[in-house]
Coordinates of C-alpha atoms and ligand atoms in Angstrom, one line a residue:
M11 CA 113.6 148.9 144.1
T12 CA 114.8 145.6 142.2
S13 CA 117.1 143.7 143.9
L14 CA 118.6 143.4 140.3
N15 CA 118.2 147.9 139.8
I16 CA 120.0 148.2 142.6
R17 CA 123.1 145.3 141.2
A18 CA 122.8 147.3 137.9
A19 CA 123.3 150.2 140.7
L20 CA 126.8 148.8 141.1
T21 CA 128.3 149.0 137.7
G22 CA 128.0 153.2 137.7
A23 CA 130.2 153.0 141.2
R24 CA 133.2 155.5 140.1
K25 CA 135.6 155.8 144.0
L26 CA 136.0 151.4 145.0
V27 CA 137.4 150.4 148.3
I28 CA 138.1 146.1 147.9
K29 CA 139.6 144.7 151.1
V30 CA 141.1 141.5 151.0
G31 CA 141.4 138.9 154.4
T32 CA 143.9 137.5 155.9
R33 CA 142.8 134.5 155.4
L34 CA 142.4 134.8 151.3
L35 CA 146.2 136.0 151.3
C36 CA 148.5 133.7 154.0
G37 CA 148.7 129.8 154.2
S38 CA 148.1 128.4 157.7
K39 CA 152.4 129.1 158.1
G40 CA 151.8 133.0 157.4
D41 CA 153.1 132.4 154.2
L42 CA 151.5 134.6 151.3
N43 CA 150.4 132.9 148.7
L44 CA 151.6 135.4 146.1
K45 CA 149.7 133.3 142.8
R46 CA 146.4 134.3 144.7
M47 CA 147.8 137.4 145.6
K48 CA 149.2 137.7 141.9
G49 CA 145.6 136.5 140.9
L50 CA 143.9 139.7 143.4
V51 CA 145.8 142.2 142.2
E52 CA 144.7 141.0 138.1
D53 CA 141.7 141.6 138.9
V54 CA 141.8 145.4 140.7
A55 CA 144.1 146.4 138.2
G56 CA 141.6 145.5 135.7
L57 CA 139.0 148.1 136.8
W58 CA 141.3 150.2 137.9
K59 CA 142.3 150.8 133.7
E60 CA 137.9 150.6 133.1
G61 CA 139.0 153.9 135.1
R62 CA 137.3 153.3 138.4
D63 CA 139.4 154.4 142.0
V64 CA 140.8 151.7 143.9
V65 CA 141.6 152.1 147.3
L66 CA 142.8 148.6 148.5
V67 CA 141.7 147.7 152.6
S68 CA 144.8 144.6 152.9
S69 CA 145.3 142.6 155.6
G70 CA 148.0 139.9 155.8
A71 CA 150.6 142.2 157.9
I72 CA 150.8 140.0 161.0
G73 CA 149.7 136.9 158.8
A74 CA 152.7 137.1 157.1
G75 CA 155.0 138.1 159.9
V76 CA 154.2 135.1 161.5
G77 CA 155.9 133.4 158.6
R78 CA 158.6 134.9 157.7
L79 CA 159.8 135.3 161.7
G80 CA 158.7 131.6 161.8
L81 CA 156.3 132.0 164.6
L82 CA 153.6 129.1 165.1
G83 CA 150.9 130.8 165.4
K84 CA 149.8 134.5 165.7
P85 CA 151.9 135.8 168.9
R86 CA 148.3 136.9 171.6
T87 CA 150.0 139.4 173.5
L88 CA 150.6 143.1 171.1
P89 CA 153.6 144.2 171.3
E90 CA 154.5 140.8 170.0
K91 CA 151.9 140.6 167.1
Q92 CA 152.8 144.7 166.4
A93 CA 156.7 142.6 165.5
A94 CA 155.1 140.7 163.5
A95 CA 153.2 143.8 162.3
A96 CA 156.4 145.4 161.6
V97 CA 157.5 142.5 160.1
G98 CA 154.3 141.7 157.6
Q99 CA 153.7 144.9 156.5
G100 CA 157.6 145.7 154.5
I101 CA 156.9 142.2 152.9
L102 CA 152.9 142.6 152.0
M103 CA 153.6 146.3 150.2
Q104 CA 156.7 145.3 148.1
N105 CA 154.9 142.2 146.9
Y106 CA 152.0 144.0 146.0
E107 CA 154.6 146.9 144.3
S108 CA 156.0 144.3 142.3
F109 CA 152.9 142.9 140.7
F110 CA 151.2 146.6 140.2
A111 CA 154.4 147.8 138.5
P112 CA 153.7 146.0 135.1
F113 CA 149.8 147.9 135.2
G114 CA 151.8 150.7 135.6
I115 CA 150.3 151.3 138.7
T116 CA 151.5 153.2 141.6
V117 CA 151.1 151.8 145.0
A118 CA 150.9 153.2 148.2
Q119 CA 150.9 152.8 151.4
V120 CA 148.7 154.0 154.0
L121 CA 148.8 153.2 157.6
L122 CA 146.1 154.4 159.8
T123 CA 145.0 154.2 163.3
R124 CA 141.3 154.8 165.4
D125 CA 142.5 158.6 166.5
D126 CA 142.9 159.8 162.3
I127 CA 139.7 159.5 161.8
K128 CA 138.5 160.6 165.5
N129 CA 139.9 163.1 165.4
R130 CA 138.4 165.6 162.8
G131 CA 141.9 167.9 162.1
R132 CA 143.3 164.1 161.2
Y133 CA 140.4 163.1 159.5
L134 CA 140.8 165.6 157.4
N135 CA 144.3 164.9 156.3
A136 CA 143.6 161.6 156.3
R137 CA 140.7 161.8 153.6
H138 CA 142.7 164.9 151.2
T139 CA 146.4 162.6 151.1
L140 CA 143.9 159.6 150.0
Y141 CA 143.2 162.5 147.0
S142 CA 145.5 163.6 146.5
L143 CA 146.8 159.7 146.0
L144 CA 143.5 158.8 143.9
R145 CA 143.7 162.1 141.6
Y146 CA 148.2 161.0 141.2
R147 CA 146.4 157.5 139.8
A148 CA 148.0 155.7 143.1
L149 CA 146.2 152.9 144.2
P150 CA 146.7 154.0 148.1
I151 CA 147.5 150.4 150.7
V152 CA 145.9 150.7 153.5
N153 CA 145.7 148.4 155.8
E154 CA 145.9 148.8 160.5
N155 CA 149.3 150.5 161.7
D156 CA 149.1 147.5 163.8
T157 CA 153.0 148.7 164.9
V158 CA 151.7 151.7 167.0
A159 CA 148.0 151.1 167.5
V160 CA 147.8 150.8 171.3
E161 CA 144.2 149.0 171.5
E162 CA 142.3 152.2 173.0
I163 CA 143.7 154.2 168.9
R164 CA 142.9 150.4 167.1
F165 CA 140.2 149.7 164.4
G166 CA 141.1 145.7 165.6
D167 CA 140.2 144.2 162.6
N168 CA 140.1 145.7 158.8
D169 CA 136.4 145.6 157.9
T170 CA 135.4 148.2 160.5
L171 CA 138.7 150.4 158.9
A172 CA 137.0 149.5 155.7
A173 CA 134.1 150.5 156.0
L174 CA 134.8 153.7 157.9
V175 CA 138.3 154.5 154.8
S176 CA 134.5 154.1 152.9
C177 CA 132.9 157.5 154.4
L178 CA 136.5 159.0 154.2
I179 CA 136.5 159.0 150.3
D180 CA 133.1 158.6 149.5
A181 CA 133.3 155.5 148.2
D182 CA 130.4 154.0 145.8
L183 CA 130.4 150.3 147.4
L184 CA 132.9 148.8 149.2
V185 CA 133.4 145.2 148.8
L186 CA 134.9 142.6 151.2
L187 CA 136.8 139.9 149.4
T188 CA 136.6 136.4 151.6
D189 CA 137.1 132.9 151.6
Q190 CA 133.4 132.7 152.3
D191 CA 130.9 133.5 148.6
G192 CA 128.3 135.8 150.6
L193 CA 126.9 135.4 153.4
Y194 CA 125.5 132.0 154.4
S195 CA 121.4 131.3 155.6
A196 CA 123.2 128.4 157.5
D197 CA 126.9 127.6 158.1
P198 CA 127.8 126.4 154.8
H199 CA 130.5 124.3 156.2
E200 CA 128.1 122.4 158.3
N201 CA 124.5 122.5 156.9
R202 CA 124.3 121.1 152.9
D203 CA 121.4 123.2 152.7
A204 CA 123.1 126.7 153.6
E205 CA 121.8 128.5 150.8
L206 CA 123.9 132.2 150.6
I207 CA 122.4 134.9 150.6
P208 CA 121.6 137.4 148.0
E209 CA 120.9 140.9 149.4
V210 CA 120.2 142.3 153.0
W211 CA 118.2 145.1 152.5
E212 CA 118.5 145.3 156.6
I213 CA 120.1 143.5 159.8
T214 CA 118.2 141.5 161.6
P215 CA 117.8 138.8 164.5
E216 CA 118.1 136.2 161.5
I217 CA 120.9 138.1 160.2
E218 CA 123.3 138.6 163.2
A219 CA 121.5 134.9 164.1
V220 CA 123.7 133.7 161.0
A221 CA 126.8 135.6 161.3
G222 CA 128.0 134.2 164.2
G223 CA 131.9 132.5 164.7
R224 CA 134.5 133.7 163.6
G225 CA 137.5 133.7 161.4
S226 CA 141.0 130.6 161.1
H227 CA 143.3 131.4 163.5
L228 CA 145.4 133.8 161.6
A229 CA 142.8 136.3 161.1
T230 CA 140.5 138.6 162.9
G231 CA 137.1 139.0 161.9
G232 CA 134.9 136.5 160.8
M233 CA 131.0 137.0 159.3
E234 CA 130.1 139.3 162.6
T235 CA 133.2 142.2 161.3
K236 CA 131.8 141.9 158.2
L237 CA 128.2 142.7 159.8
Q238 CA 129.7 145.9 161.9
A239 CA 131.2 147.1 158.7
A240 CA 127.7 146.5 157.4
R241 CA 126.2 148.6 159.4
I242 CA 128.2 151.3 159.0
T243 CA 127.9 151.3 155.7
M244 CA 124.3 150.6 155.4
Q245 CA 124.2 154.1 157.8
A246 CA 126.0 156.2 155.1
G247 CA 124.2 154.7 152.1
I248 CA 127.3 153.3 150.7
P249 CA 126.7 150.1 149.7
M250 CA 128.6 146.5 150.1
V251 CA 129.5 143.4 149.4
I252 CA 131.4 140.0 150.7
A253 CA 131.9 137.7 148.6
G254 CA 134.5 134.7 147.7
G255 CA 138.1 135.9 146.9
M256 CA 139.6 132.3 146.6
Q257 CA 138.7 133.6 142.8
R258 CA 139.3 135.0 140.0
G259 CA 136.6 137.5 138.1
N260 CA 134.3 138.0 141.4
L261 CA 135.2 141.6 140.9
A262 CA 134.2 142.6 137.6
A263 CA 130.4 140.9 137.3
I264 CA 130.5 142.8 140.7
L265 CA 130.8 145.5 138.9
Q266 CA 128.4 144.6 136.3
G267 CA 126.2 144.4 137.6
K268 CA 125.9 140.1 138.4
R269 CA 124.5 138.5 140.8
V270 CA 127.4 137.8 143.3
G271 CA 127.6 137.8 146.7
T272 CA 125.9 138.9 149.3
L273 CA 124.7 143.1 149.2
F274 CA 124.5 145.3 151.8
V275 CA 122.2 147.8 150.0
P276 CA 121.1 151.1 151.3
C277 CA 118.5 152.2 152.5
E278 CA 117.0 155.2 149.9
E279 CA 116.2 157.5 153.1
T280 CA 120.3 157.4 154.2
M281 CA 121.7 157.5 150.6
K282 CA 119.5 160.9 150.0
A283 CA 120.3 161.5 154.2
R284 CA 123.9 163.1 153.5
K285 CA 122.9 164.9 150.7
R286 CA 119.7 167.0 152.5
W287 CA 123.1 167.1 154.9
I288 CA 124.1 169.7 152.7
A289 CA 121.1 171.2 151.5
F290 CA 118.8 171.4 155.0
G291 CA 121.1 170.2 157.8
S292 CA 123.8 173.2 157.4
P293 CA 124.1 176.6 158.0
V294 CA 124.5 178.3 154.4
E295 CA 127.8 180.1 155.6
G296 CA 127.9 182.3 152.3
K297 CA 127.7 182.6 148.8
I298 CA 129.6 181.7 145.7
R299 CA 127.8 183.9 142.7
I300 CA 128.8 181.3 139.0
D301 CA 128.4 182.1 136.3
H302 CA 125.8 180.9 133.3
G303 CA 128.8 178.1 132.3
A304 CA 129.1 177.5 135.5
L305 CA 125.5 177.1 136.1
E306 CA 124.5 174.5 133.4
A307 CA 127.4 172.5 133.4
I308 CA 126.4 171.7 137.3
L309 CA 122.1 171.8 136.6
K310 CA 122.4 169.7 132.6
K311 CA 125.5 167.9 133.2
G312 CA 126.1 166.5 136.7
K313 CA 129.4 169.0 137.1
S314 CA 131.1 170.4 140.1
L315 CA 132.0 173.8 140.9
L316 CA 135.4 175.2 138.9
P317 CA 136.6 177.9 139.5
G318 CA 136.4 179.3 136.6
G319 CA 133.7 179.5 137.0
V320 CA 133.3 181.0 140.1
T321 CA 131.9 185.7 139.7
G322 CA 131.9 186.6 143.0
V323 CA 131.8 185.5 146.9
V324 CA 129.3 187.2 149.5
G325 CA 130.2 186.5 152.3
F326 CA 132.6 185.0 155.1
F327 CA 133.5 180.9 155.0
E328 CA 136.6 178.5 156.3
A329 CA 136.6 175.2 153.4
G330 CA 134.2 172.4 154.4
N331 CA 131.9 174.8 154.7
V332 CA 127.9 175.3 152.7
V333 CA 128.0 177.4 150.8
S334 CA 125.0 179.0 148.7
L335 CA 125.7 178.7 144.7
V336 CA 123.4 182.1 143.0
D337 CA 123.2 182.2 139.3
P338 CA 123.6 185.3 137.8
C339 CA 120.7 186.6 138.7
G340 CA 120.9 186.1 142.6
R341 CA 119.1 183.0 142.6
E342 CA 119.8 179.8 145.0
I343 CA 119.7 177.1 142.2
A344 CA 121.8 174.5 144.9
R345 CA 124.4 174.0 148.3
G346 CA 127.5 172.5 148.2
I347 CA 130.4 171.6 150.7
S348 CA 133.4 174.5 149.6
N349 CA 136.9 172.9 149.4
Y350 CA 138.3 176.5 150.2
S351 CA 137.6 179.0 151.4
S352 CA 136.1 181.8 151.4
D353 CA 139.8 183.9 151.0
E354 CA 140.3 182.0 149.3
V355 CA 137.6 181.2 147.0
K356 CA 138.2 184.9 146.0
L357 CA 141.6 185.4 145.2
I358 CA 141.3 182.0 142.2
M359 CA 137.5 183.2 141.2
G360 CA 137.9 183.0 136.9
K361 CA 141.5 181.1 137.1
K362 CA 141.9 177.7 136.4
S363 CA 142.1 175.5 138.4
T364 CA 146.0 174.6 136.9
E365 CA 146.4 177.7 137.9
I366 CA 145.5 178.0 141.8
K367 CA 149.2 176.6 142.4
M368 CA 150.3 179.0 141.6
I369 CA 148.1 181.4 142.9
L370 CA 147.7 179.5 146.0
G371 CA 151.0 178.5 147.3
Y372 CA 148.7 175.2 146.8
H373 CA 146.2 172.6 145.7
D374 CA 144.9 170.9 147.2
Y375 CA 140.8 170.6 145.1
D376 CA 140.3 171.4 141.1
E377 CA 137.0 171.9 141.7
V378 CA 135.8 174.6 144.6
V379 CA 132.7 172.3 145.0
H380 CA 133.1 168.5 143.8
R381 CA 129.7 167.2 142.4
D382 CA 130.0 164.8 145.2
N383 CA 128.7 167.4 147.3
L384 CA 126.7 169.3 146.1
T385 CA 123.2 169.9 146.2
I386 CA 120.7 171.7 143.8
I387 CA 117.7 173.0 145.0
A388 CA 114.3 174.1 142.8
N389 CA 110.9 175.2 143.7
G390 CA 112.2 174.0 147.4
S391 CA 112.9 170.7 146.4
T392 CA 116.3 168.9 145.8
L393 CA 117.4 167.1 142.6
K394 CA 119.7 164.6 142.4
A395 CA 123.3 165.0 141.7
G396 CA 126.1 162.9 141.8
R397 CA 126.5 159.2 141.8
L398 CA 125.5 155.7 141.4
K399 CA 121.7 157.9 139.1
G400 CA 120.8 154.8 138.8
Y401 CA 119.1 154.8 142.6
A402 CA 117.8 157.9 143.1
G403 CA 114.1 158.7 142.3
K404 CA 113.0 154.7 142.2
Ligands
LIG505 N1 145.7 144.6 160.9 C1 145.5 143.2 160.4 C2 146.9 142.6 159.5 O1 147.3 142.9 158.4 C3 144.4 142.2 160.3 C4 143.1 143.3 161.0 C5 142.8 142.2 160.0 O2 142.5 140.8 159.7 O3 141.3 142.0 160.0 O4 147.6 141.3 159.8

């Protein structure tokens, strides 16, 4: 796999998480840089209009609160930070709301704590909520719930939060926008020979060494927390780019496959690990029988399994379990994570997705098995299906 291949593969990213840091949004006194915010919104709206799903992770609540309260600097104690965040979060959202509105984009505030990701029930709940928002074509704007998060349940920085949100929604790409153009071989402020590192294939001690140092006095992270985020995304098989957010157009350039910023390349093995887990790592709890139409849609077009294509259910399984998909002759053709329990699938099989709500009284997903959660089994080997096809099989 070459650098060019991997960059080109980013053009196919459908689900994006974009994180914007305090240093981009706030001046040194905490005043919001509205011009930059507006430009960022225009860039994000451009990607959204191409049909991509975007989740924005935005810092700046504490900074904006500091500005509005007229404080001299970032508060030291947690309750003071929480108070500043409570003031600033509203200001942040108010501005996002008014900047996104002219593009016809509805924004949604999502505030998370670490507990929401750690606890399985709440993890699923947060995931469902974000998925529902994306289905409505709303644009979730995520931040840490600074006002309630005490030390033990804090993410502490939004780089880590953004990486975990990327895992939560199974993103195709995470972009961290910051005041530097990417990761440099040395501190570019101090060393004129510092060079931008275009791709990182592995986080080595050398990479750790060049990422030392912290952020500005209002911001939390620095390159260190960005590396921490990269460790999470590389492990999860999600590409991550650190890029400059001071100037316009970088987001579009990254999605056009241009060599902008520093790309942290997930190794091919981890990309496939999740699919492998679905195929072989998890017990198969039941079977779903599908018709010829669904068989063709899944095998030839890489589509999801909809209720209309289901003809039968064998065994007992819960939503979230791995099930086997069998063709009309009873042969296993794929495995995937079912969005509905066996009882629910029995009720909705053969029906249209639009009828799910009427039948079940709720409608969490259109698909019984989403294509991102589907691994095709053929002659005992796994074939690629789903996202970022450009990576597979290189
Ligand atoms: N959640 C914090 C805020 O909105 C930012 C944390 C960070 O900068 O990483 O102010």
